Tab-separated table of C-alpha atoms in Angstrom:
chain	number	residue	atom	x	y	z
A	1	MET	CA	91.458	21.988	-80.828
A	2	TRP	CA	92.906	23.454	-84.061
A	3	CYS	CA	91.181	20.749	-86.120
A	4	GLY	CA	87.941	21.572	-84.383
A	5	ARG	CA	88.247	25.262	-85.283
A	6	VAL	CA	88.985	24.458	-88.920
A	7	ALA	CA	85.959	22.181	-89.078
A	8	LEU	CA	83.783	24.872	-87.483
A	9	ARG	CA	84.900	27.525	-90.004
A	10	ARG	CA	84.255	25.094	-92.857
A	11	LEU	CA	80.726	24.440	-91.573
A	12	GLN	CA	80.114	28.159	-91.249
A	13	ARG	CA	81.258	28.772	-94.861
A	14	ILE	CA	78.974	26.016	-96.131
A	15	ALA	CA	76.008	27.340	-94.192
A	16	VAL	CA	76.288	30.949	-95.359
A	17	ALA	CA	77.233	30.246	-98.989
A	18	PRO	CA	73.909	31.446	-100.458
A	19	LEU	CA	74.161	34.688	-98.468
A	20	ASN	CA	77.726	35.312	-99.639
A	21	LEU	CA	76.610	34.827	-103.253
A	22	LEU	CA	73.992	37.503	-102.701
A	23	SER	CA	76.605	40.041	-101.595
A	24	ILE	CA	78.830	39.258	-104.590
A	25	THR	CA	76.185	39.475	-107.305
A	26	GLY	CA	74.179	42.310	-105.800
A	27	GLY	CA	70.985	40.303	-106.111
A	28	LEU	CA	69.585	36.821	-106.144
A	29	PRO	CA	69.672	34.978	-109.491
A	30	GLY	CA	66.635	32.855	-110.203
A	31	ALA	CA	68.250	29.553	-109.230
A	32	VAL	CA	69.660	30.955	-105.992
A	33	GLN	CA	66.377	32.651	-105.187
A	34	ARG	CA	64.616	29.323	-105.513
A	35	GLU	CA	67.254	27.743	-103.321
A	36	ALA	CA	66.888	30.493	-100.695
A	37	SER	CA	63.120	30.131	-100.659
A	38	SER	CA	63.524	26.445	-99.851
A	39	LEU	CA	65.836	27.029	-96.913
A	40	PRO	CA	64.751	25.074	-93.875
A	41	ARG	CA	62.639	26.702	-91.210
A	42	VAL	CA	64.095	25.991	-87.799
A	43	TYR	CA	62.344	26.234	-84.436
A	44	ILE	CA	64.812	26.216	-81.531
A	45	THR	CA	63.175	25.114	-78.300
A	46	ARG	CA	65.961	26.059	-75.894
A	47	GLN	CA	69.141	28.109	-75.613
A	48	ILE	CA	72.074	26.671	-77.548
A	49	PRO	CA	75.759	27.776	-77.745
A	50	PRO	CA	76.313	30.888	-79.885
A	51	GLU	CA	78.319	29.389	-82.756
A	52	GLY	CA	75.600	26.901	-83.637
A	53	LEU	CA	72.903	29.553	-83.232
A	54	LYS	CA	74.776	31.908	-85.579
A	55	ILE	CA	74.938	29.249	-88.297
A	56	ILE	CA	71.221	28.532	-88.029
A	57	ARG	CA	70.299	32.211	-88.058
A	58	GLU	CA	72.346	32.872	-91.187
A	59	SER	CA	71.265	29.829	-93.173
A	60	GLY	CA	67.681	29.178	-92.065
A	61	GLN	CA	64.497	31.182	-91.578
A	62	GLY	CA	63.059	32.174	-88.239
A	63	ILE	CA	59.549	30.799	-87.849
A	64	ARG	CA	56.732	33.269	-87.288
A	65	VAL	CA	54.369	32.382	-84.459
A	66	GLY	CA	50.723	33.381	-84.288
A	67	TYR	CA	48.606	32.991	-81.164
A	68	THR	CA	45.043	33.502	-79.957
A	69	PRO	CA	44.870	35.866	-76.964
A	70	ASP	CA	41.787	37.672	-75.661
A	71	VAL	CA	39.242	35.394	-77.346
A	72	LEU	CA	38.949	33.019	-74.395
A	73	THR	CA	38.546	35.633	-71.627
A	74	ASP	CA	34.777	35.303	-71.357
A	75	ALA	CA	34.768	31.512	-71.454
A	76	VAL	CA	37.471	31.187	-68.791
A	77	ALA	CA	35.777	33.744	-66.541
A	78	GLU	CA	32.441	31.932	-66.817
A	79	LEU	CA	33.998	28.540	-66.088
A	80	THR	CA	35.840	30.000	-63.084
A	81	VAL	CA	32.583	31.280	-61.616
A	82	ALA	CA	30.891	27.949	-62.342
A	83	LEU	CA	33.722	26.056	-60.629
A	84	LEU	CA	33.629	28.432	-57.667
A	85	LEU	CA	29.891	27.931	-57.178
A	86	THR	CA	30.125	24.185	-57.721
A	87	THR	CA	32.830	23.929	-55.081
A	88	SER	CA	31.462	26.364	-52.506
A	89	ARG	CA	27.903	24.971	-52.647
A	90	ARG	CA	29.124	21.347	-52.808
A	91	LEU	CA	27.155	20.507	-55.938
A	92	ILE	CA	29.166	17.416	-56.904
A	93	GLU	CA	28.673	15.944	-53.435
A	94	ALA	CA	24.978	16.810	-53.541
A	95	THR	CA	24.502	15.169	-56.941
A	96	HIS	CA	26.180	12.015	-55.679
A	97	GLU	CA	23.974	11.918	-52.585
A	98	ALA	CA	20.833	12.319	-54.686
A	99	LYS	CA	21.884	9.494	-57.023
A	100	SER	CA	23.168	7.093	-54.394
A	101	GLY	CA	20.242	7.260	-51.977
A	102	GLY	CA	21.874	9.523	-49.429
A	103	TRP	CA	19.022	12.024	-49.708
A	104	GLY	CA	16.899	11.348	-46.649
A	105	THR	CA	14.938	13.506	-44.275
A	106	TRP	CA	15.826	17.190	-43.924
A	107	ARG	CA	18.903	17.931	-41.808
A	108	SER	CA	19.774	21.477	-40.811
A	109	LEU	CA	23.500	21.430	-41.649
A	110	TRP	CA	23.627	18.673	-44.267
A	111	LEU	CA	25.663	19.706	-47.372
A	112	CYS	CA	25.910	23.316	-46.215
A	113	GLY	CA	28.361	25.470	-48.140
A	114	TYR	CA	29.498	29.072	-48.352
A	115	GLU	CA	27.810	32.098	-49.931
A	116	LEU	CA	29.358	34.818	-52.050
A	117	ALA	CA	27.141	37.501	-50.521
A	118	ASN	CA	29.124	39.787	-48.180
A	119	SER	CA	32.342	37.869	-48.924
A	120	THR	CA	35.845	38.998	-49.844
A	121	VAL	CA	37.133	37.641	-53.141
A	122	GLY	CA	40.896	37.594	-53.700
A	123	ILE	CA	42.477	37.530	-57.156
A	124	LEU	CA	46.047	36.334	-57.595
A	125	GLY	CA	47.223	37.981	-60.817
A	126	LEU	CA	44.928	40.745	-62.015
A	127	GLY	CA	44.590	40.763	-65.789
A	128	ARG	CA	41.765	40.575	-68.335
A	129	ILE	CA	40.474	37.300	-66.939
A	130	GLY	CA	40.664	38.433	-63.316
A	131	VAL	CA	38.638	41.535	-64.138
A	132	ALA	CA	36.103	39.474	-66.117
A	133	ILE	CA	35.681	37.094	-63.170
A	134	ALA	CA	35.074	39.988	-60.768
A	135	GLU	CA	32.529	41.570	-63.121
A	136	ARG	CA	30.560	38.336	-63.124
A	137	LEU	CA	30.727	37.988	-59.345
A	138	LYS	CA	29.539	41.526	-58.572
A	139	PRO	CA	25.823	40.648	-58.900
A	140	PHE	CA	26.301	38.060	-56.130
A	141	LYS	CA	26.748	40.964	-53.684
A	142	VAL	CA	30.450	40.397	-53.035
A	143	LYS	CA	31.511	42.890	-50.379
A	144	LYS	CA	35.144	43.388	-51.417
A	145	PHE	CA	37.596	42.507	-54.175
A	146	ILE	CA	41.304	42.386	-53.327
A	147	TYR	CA	44.234	41.390	-55.510
A	148	THR	CA	47.974	40.986	-55.619
A	149	ASP	CA	50.352	41.092	-58.556
A	150	VAL	CA	53.991	41.893	-59.267
A	151	ALA	CA	52.957	45.548	-58.968
A	152	PRO	CA	49.720	47.502	-58.484
A	153	ARG	CA	47.518	47.695	-61.584
A	154	PRO	CA	45.370	50.766	-60.852
A	155	GLU	CA	43.691	51.029	-64.256
A	156	LEU	CA	42.402	47.460	-64.181
A	157	ALA	CA	41.678	47.589	-60.445
A	158	SER	CA	39.516	50.683	-60.894
A	159	LEU	CA	37.201	48.736	-63.195
A	160	ILE	CA	36.161	46.458	-60.335
A	161	ASP	CA	37.016	48.683	-57.360
A	162	ALA	CA	39.690	46.244	-56.196
A	163	GLU	CA	42.273	46.896	-53.484
A	164	TYR	CA	45.937	45.993	-53.957
A	165	VAL	CA	47.309	43.936	-51.056
A	166	SER	CA	50.338	41.833	-50.200
A	167	MET	CA	50.407	38.088	-50.800
A	168	ASP	CA	50.068	37.421	-47.075
A	169	GLU	CA	47.090	39.738	-46.767
A	170	LEU	CA	45.464	38.163	-49.821
A	171	ALA	CA	45.700	34.776	-48.128
A	172	ARG	CA	44.400	35.987	-44.766
A	173	ARG	CA	41.450	38.058	-46.008
A	174	SER	CA	40.090	36.051	-48.933
A	175	ASP	CA	36.935	34.015	-48.467
A	176	PHE	CA	37.345	32.936	-52.078
A	177	LEU	CA	40.801	32.989	-53.665
A	178	THR	CA	40.978	32.612	-57.430
A	179	VAL	CA	44.296	32.178	-59.242
A	180	CYS	CA	44.608	33.989	-62.581
A	181	CYS	CA	48.371	34.506	-62.912
A	182	ALA	CA	50.687	33.238	-65.639
A	183	LEU	CA	53.106	30.393	-64.945
A	184	THR	CA	56.619	31.829	-64.700
A	185	PRO	CA	59.731	30.852	-62.732
A	186	GLU	CA	58.546	33.330	-60.084
A	187	THR	CA	55.010	31.919	-59.811
A	188	LYS	CA	55.836	28.209	-59.968
A	189	ASP	CA	54.466	26.553	-56.795
A	190	ILE	CA	53.550	29.995	-55.407
A	191	CYS	CA	50.372	28.476	-53.969
A	192	ASN	CA	52.020	26.269	-51.386
A	193	LYS	CA	51.962	25.309	-47.716
A	194	ASP	CA	52.905	28.847	-46.692
A	195	LEU	CA	49.930	30.338	-48.543
A	196	PHE	CA	47.411	27.715	-47.438
A	197	SER	CA	48.495	27.984	-43.791
A	198	LYS	CA	47.504	31.677	-43.785
A	199	MET	CA	44.055	31.113	-45.313
A	200	LYS	CA	40.835	30.786	-43.335
A	201	ASN	CA	39.557	27.271	-42.731
A	202	THR	CA	36.352	28.385	-44.463
A	203	SER	CA	38.172	29.603	-47.599
A	204	ILE	CA	37.599	28.267	-51.109
A	205	PHE	CA	40.604	28.007	-53.468
A	206	ILE	CA	40.084	28.099	-57.261
A	207	ASN	CA	42.714	27.658	-59.981
A	208	THR	CA	41.937	28.078	-63.687
A	209	SER	CA	45.345	29.439	-64.717
A	210	ARG	CA	48.126	26.816	-64.873
A	211	GLY	CA	48.636	23.745	-62.751
A	212	GLY	CA	52.267	24.574	-62.080
A	213	VAL	CA	51.431	27.549	-59.864
A	214	VAL	CA	50.074	25.141	-57.228
A	215	HIS	CA	52.123	22.762	-55.106
A	216	GLN	CA	49.622	19.906	-55.304
A	217	GLU	CA	50.984	17.906	-52.371
A	218	ASP	CA	50.634	20.978	-50.150
A	219	LEU	CA	47.107	21.543	-51.464
A	220	TYR	CA	46.181	17.951	-50.643
A	221	GLU	CA	47.442	18.379	-47.081
A	222	ALA	CA	45.529	21.647	-46.670
A	223	LEU	CA	42.292	20.074	-47.917
A	224	SER	CA	42.560	16.762	-46.094
A	225	SER	CA	43.478	18.416	-42.790
A	226	GLY	CA	40.715	21.028	-42.970
A	227	GLN	CA	43.177	23.910	-43.253
A	228	ILE	CA	41.006	25.245	-46.088
A	229	ALA	CA	37.404	24.324	-46.861
A	230	ALA	CA	37.544	23.296	-50.511
A	231	ALA	CA	39.286	23.700	-53.847
A	232	GLY	CA	38.262	23.744	-57.498
A	233	LEU	CA	40.848	23.035	-60.193
A	234	ASP	CA	40.603	23.177	-63.972
A	235	VAL	CA	44.355	22.693	-64.370
A	236	THR	CA	46.778	20.218	-62.827
A	237	VAL	CA	50.263	18.742	-63.114
A	238	PRO	CA	50.402	16.544	-65.068
A	239	GLU	CA	47.475	16.700	-67.427
A	240	PRO	CA	45.609	14.436	-67.467
A	241	LEU	CA	45.965	13.944	-63.730
A	242	PRO	CA	46.279	10.200	-62.982
A	243	THR	CA	43.055	8.813	-61.572
A	244	SER	CA	45.079	7.403	-58.679
A	245	HIS	CA	46.120	10.882	-57.522
A	246	PRO	CA	45.192	11.551	-53.866
A	247	LEU	CA	43.292	14.748	-54.771
A	248	PHE	CA	40.634	12.594	-56.424
A	249	THR	CA	39.921	10.911	-53.087
A	250	LEU	CA	38.732	14.150	-51.489
A	251	ASN	CA	35.084	15.181	-51.414
A	252	ASN	CA	36.097	18.829	-51.012
A	253	CYS	CA	38.143	18.985	-54.224
A	254	VAL	CA	36.490	19.397	-57.638
A	255	ILE	CA	38.790	18.683	-60.595
A	256	LEU	CA	37.881	19.434	-64.209
A	257	PRO	CA	39.820	18.272	-67.317
A	258	HIS	CA	41.121	21.725	-68.414
A	259	ILE	CA	37.891	22.839	-70.128
A	260	ALA	CA	37.888	26.578	-69.354
A	261	SER	CA	37.867	27.568	-73.025
A	262	ALA	CA	35.519	24.755	-74.056
A	263	SER	CA	32.585	26.675	-75.450
A	264	TYR	CA	31.506	26.415	-79.076
A	265	THR	CA	31.835	30.171	-79.559
A	266	THR	CA	35.329	30.414	-78.108
A	267	ARG	CA	36.755	27.330	-79.817
A	268	ASN	CA	35.380	28.454	-83.204
A	269	THR	CA	36.795	31.948	-82.711
A	270	MET	CA	40.165	30.491	-81.717
A	271	SER	CA	40.300	28.239	-84.767
A	272	ALA	CA	39.354	31.071	-87.135
A	273	LEU	CA	42.002	33.371	-85.650
A	274	ALA	CA	44.631	30.630	-85.864
A	275	ALA	CA	43.734	29.920	-89.501
A	276	ASN	CA	43.852	33.608	-90.463
A	277	ASN	CA	47.189	34.032	-88.664
A	278	LEU	CA	48.552	31.085	-90.640
A	279	LEU	CA	47.386	32.349	-94.030
A	280	LEU	CA	48.661	35.886	-93.428
A	281	GLY	CA	51.998	34.536	-92.227
A	282	LEU	CA	52.417	32.371	-95.331
A	283	LYS	CA	51.729	35.426	-97.483
A	284	GLY	CA	54.339	37.437	-95.613
A	285	GLN	CA	51.702	39.825	-94.287
A	286	PRO	CA	51.225	40.999	-90.686
A	287	MET	CA	49.347	38.447	-88.606
A	288	ILE	CA	46.254	39.493	-86.657
A	289	LYS	CA	48.004	38.300	-83.467
A	290	GLU	CA	51.711	37.537	-83.744
A	291	LEU	CA	54.155	36.627	-81.012
A	292	LYS	CA	57.163	38.923	-81.319
A	293	LEU	CA	60.222	36.723	-80.919
């Protein structure tokens, strides 16, 4: 144990040597300044014991992180509405029938789906994207918007005249339930057997947030048993979802390859913001959008 402590102190002295020189000389000589500027940049992906973390903090540089929020709100909202309509009006099934020769004489209930008019739309996680989705659905004569979140969000809710409800009530009342929440330890698998069992058997479930918020085995059971009418997913676990996954066998499940932000405008805006963040960060200037670590 004693030898271990001696070795640890020696490593600490080696690691902080340039910083100690700074305190002795009152400034950085040219050679030391060049050495300091070439210190390694270290990105730590998980929590490590404090002694090692202290050494890295004192001898390396923290890495600045830029990100691209806001710019994909419109694209994700549009794709969510498109996925909702595709699923509720059974467009993939209809396209297949037209191509494969299933289109015969008129039948009164063939390929019937569900309308947005006079419906209740539930939003799980009301943020920018949830509001943008509701704004796009309003012209379809939706009767009511309801939402749940970790707490009421009156300012955002007032923009779309949405009512705050419990998770159970969201499940019971929603004709269309769209998931817009972030993936956190609290929301992982939050859309599970308990949620699906409370939903109407005519309900449509849409997820364009993160695959991890849905328990996919429970979703498969709900869809295959008729517990809910249909589902549309832009996100899954894993990604890509293996083509052998049971969800792909269901006619009432539409799965997209995570393309919510895939518009030319959004992807170009994202790339420009990322590039500008990078250049400003390298110059030591404030980034346009920087993650505060």
